[in-house]
């Protein structure tokens, strides 16, 4: 005898089972991290940054601008969204210096269809509009400084992605912390 205890030993697991175990240990956390990161980017882009920009624009000064170009299009993505892309260019003066602006609101160029169409009708009637200019950086200006809650609602799928990704990362951590780890199974006796 070689000093090892003899007794019933568990039969070796088939290769397919081992490969599945390794794949789960690697893929679940990886996919979870990707979903979590994607969701967080969506939440920051569609909700947090626009709200911060809207709040910070409360101290901005108003001035008049002349709209040079305005175009309303659907976003160039395959998912149908209830928003339009408002592309515009306007000229304004601040502290007797000329500037050109393009930002529509805190969400950049996105706006819900109803208010985008109303803005287009207003500009067609009178191309002079009121804009809000950052006095500390007059090159920053926007037409609407209100948060568009229909656009903020676009972060709900991102929130779902983050929740699913976080759950997958948690499950992945639990799989990795399993006492019967892959390394122990492959360690020679």
XYZ file of C-alpha atoms in Angstrom:
189
model
C 0.000 0.000 0.000
C 1.114 3.496 -0.730
C -0.464 5.144 2.322
C -3.574 6.414 0.623
C -6.941 5.425 1.939
C -8.647 2.933 -0.196
C -12.349 3.127 -0.544
C -15.020 3.905 -3.008
C -14.074 6.753 -5.278
C -16.412 8.778 -7.408
C -16.257 7.880 -11.061
C -14.451 10.460 -13.200
C -16.728 13.012 -14.792
C -17.055 12.882 -18.539
C -15.127 15.452 -20.579
C -18.332 17.076 -21.776
C -19.403 17.798 -18.208
C -15.994 19.278 -17.380
C -16.034 21.516 -20.467
C -19.534 22.710 -19.617
C -18.404 23.513 -16.096
C -15.407 25.510 -17.353
C -17.567 27.320 -19.936
C -20.093 28.307 -17.264
C -17.342 29.534 -14.980
C -15.902 31.721 -17.741
C -18.940 32.796 -19.760
C -21.444 33.680 -17.047
C -19.223 36.312 -15.392
C -17.975 37.640 -18.753
C -21.465 38.084 -20.215
C -22.586 39.569 -16.902
C -19.795 42.139 -16.954
C -20.606 43.081 -20.573
C -24.321 43.500 -19.792
C -23.598 45.415 -16.586
C -21.205 47.804 -18.361
C -23.588 48.305 -21.292
C -26.453 49.045 -18.948
C -24.426 51.492 -16.890
C -23.356 53.373 -20.035
C -27.018 53.628 -21.086
C -28.122 54.855 -17.669
C -25.369 57.458 -17.544
C -25.976 58.579 -21.159
C -29.771 58.781 -21.154
C -30.506 59.744 -17.544
C -27.711 60.921 -15.281
C -25.727 63.236 -17.583
C -28.813 64.938 -19.101
C -30.249 65.608 -15.640
C -26.919 67.056 -14.456
C -26.675 69.217 -17.590
C -30.256 70.407 -17.182
C -29.670 71.377 -13.556
C -26.381 73.126 -14.330
C -28.002 75.086 -17.181
C -30.322 76.825 -14.693
C -27.612 79.433 -14.163
C -27.039 80.020 -17.881
C -27.951 83.289 -19.565
C -30.577 83.565 -22.271
C -29.925 85.215 -25.609
C -31.405 85.303 -29.086
C -30.173 83.092 -31.915
C -30.996 82.782 -35.580
C -31.610 79.247 -36.814
C -29.649 78.571 -39.968
C -30.655 74.963 -40.514
C -33.073 72.558 -38.849
C -33.903 69.006 -39.839
C -35.884 66.365 -37.984
C -35.092 62.731 -38.723
C -35.600 59.359 -37.154
C -32.480 57.984 -35.443
C -30.459 55.686 -37.682
C -30.944 52.534 -35.613
C -33.009 49.450 -36.296
C -34.988 49.615 -33.045
C -38.060 51.844 -33.402
C -37.828 54.571 -30.770
C -40.403 57.250 -29.857
C -37.818 59.994 -30.390
C -36.554 62.072 -33.281
C -33.153 63.478 -34.043
C -33.274 67.272 -34.200
C -30.306 68.443 -36.251
C -29.905 72.186 -36.173
C -27.385 74.938 -36.446
C -27.913 78.395 -35.022
C -25.837 81.571 -34.806
C -25.739 83.732 -31.717
C -23.658 86.431 -30.094
C -22.524 86.497 -26.517
C -20.333 89.266 -25.088
C -20.165 90.673 -28.627
C -18.508 87.510 -29.951
C -20.178 85.322 -32.602
C -20.796 81.628 -31.955
C -22.407 78.707 -33.743
C -24.432 76.197 -31.725
C -25.860 72.782 -32.500
C -27.092 71.358 -29.201
C -30.848 71.073 -28.912
C -31.209 70.071 -25.257
C -29.635 68.127 -22.402
C -30.047 64.933 -24.435
C -27.956 66.329 -27.255
C -30.030 66.098 -30.417
C -32.752 63.704 -29.195
C -36.282 64.856 -28.456
C -39.714 63.258 -28.429
C -41.650 63.480 -31.676
C -44.367 65.843 -30.473
C -42.054 68.562 -29.148
C -39.634 68.154 -32.075
C -42.444 68.764 -34.565
C -43.696 71.750 -32.505
C -40.177 73.210 -32.505
C -39.946 72.806 -36.286
C -43.281 74.604 -36.749
C -42.124 77.443 -34.471
C -38.836 77.848 -36.354
C -40.605 77.870 -39.713
C -42.805 80.695 -38.418
C -39.910 82.670 -36.910
C -36.223 81.598 -37.221
C -35.199 83.717 -34.210
C -35.270 81.631 -31.047
C -34.231 82.003 -27.422
C -31.288 79.848 -26.385
C -29.405 79.314 -23.124
C -25.666 80.047 -23.043
C -23.109 78.995 -20.436
C -21.508 82.300 -19.337
C -18.303 80.506 -18.296
C -18.013 78.817 -21.702
C -20.086 80.741 -24.258
C -19.441 78.108 -26.923
C -21.831 75.839 -24.955
C -25.460 76.614 -25.657
C -28.737 74.749 -25.942
C -32.250 75.494 -27.123
C -34.236 73.576 -24.498
C -32.813 73.079 -21.042
C -35.643 70.929 -19.707
C -35.161 67.198 -19.208
C -37.245 65.233 -21.665
C -38.642 62.379 -19.582
C -39.651 60.386 -22.666
C -35.969 60.240 -23.613
C -34.969 59.439 -20.020
C -37.349 56.466 -20.232
C -34.974 55.020 -22.837
C -32.668 54.138 -19.960
C -35.166 51.536 -18.682
C -33.797 48.793 -20.989
C -30.323 49.809 -19.858
C -31.472 49.464 -16.256
C -32.732 45.975 -17.074
C -29.387 45.116 -18.734
C -27.567 46.306 -15.619
C -29.793 44.247 -13.328
C -29.375 41.094 -15.430
C -25.628 41.716 -15.755
C -25.243 42.279 -12.028
C -27.159 39.089 -11.312
C -24.964 37.167 -13.767
C -21.814 38.546 -12.121
C -23.176 37.487 -8.718
C -23.979 34.002 -10.042
C -20.533 33.858 -11.625
C -18.935 34.740 -8.300
C -20.940 32.005 -6.608
C -19.884 29.513 -9.289
C -16.232 30.471 -8.821
C -16.501 30.187 -5.042
C -17.911 26.676 -5.260
C -15.872 24.357 -3.038
C -15.603 21.815 -5.825
C -13.532 24.074 -8.061
C -12.179 23.087 -11.438
C -8.598 23.217 -10.164
C -9.319 20.764 -7.327
C -10.954 18.330 -9.719
C -7.932 18.274 -11.998
C -5.333 18.137 -9.219
C -3.630 14.752 -9.012
C -4.052 12.783 -5.805
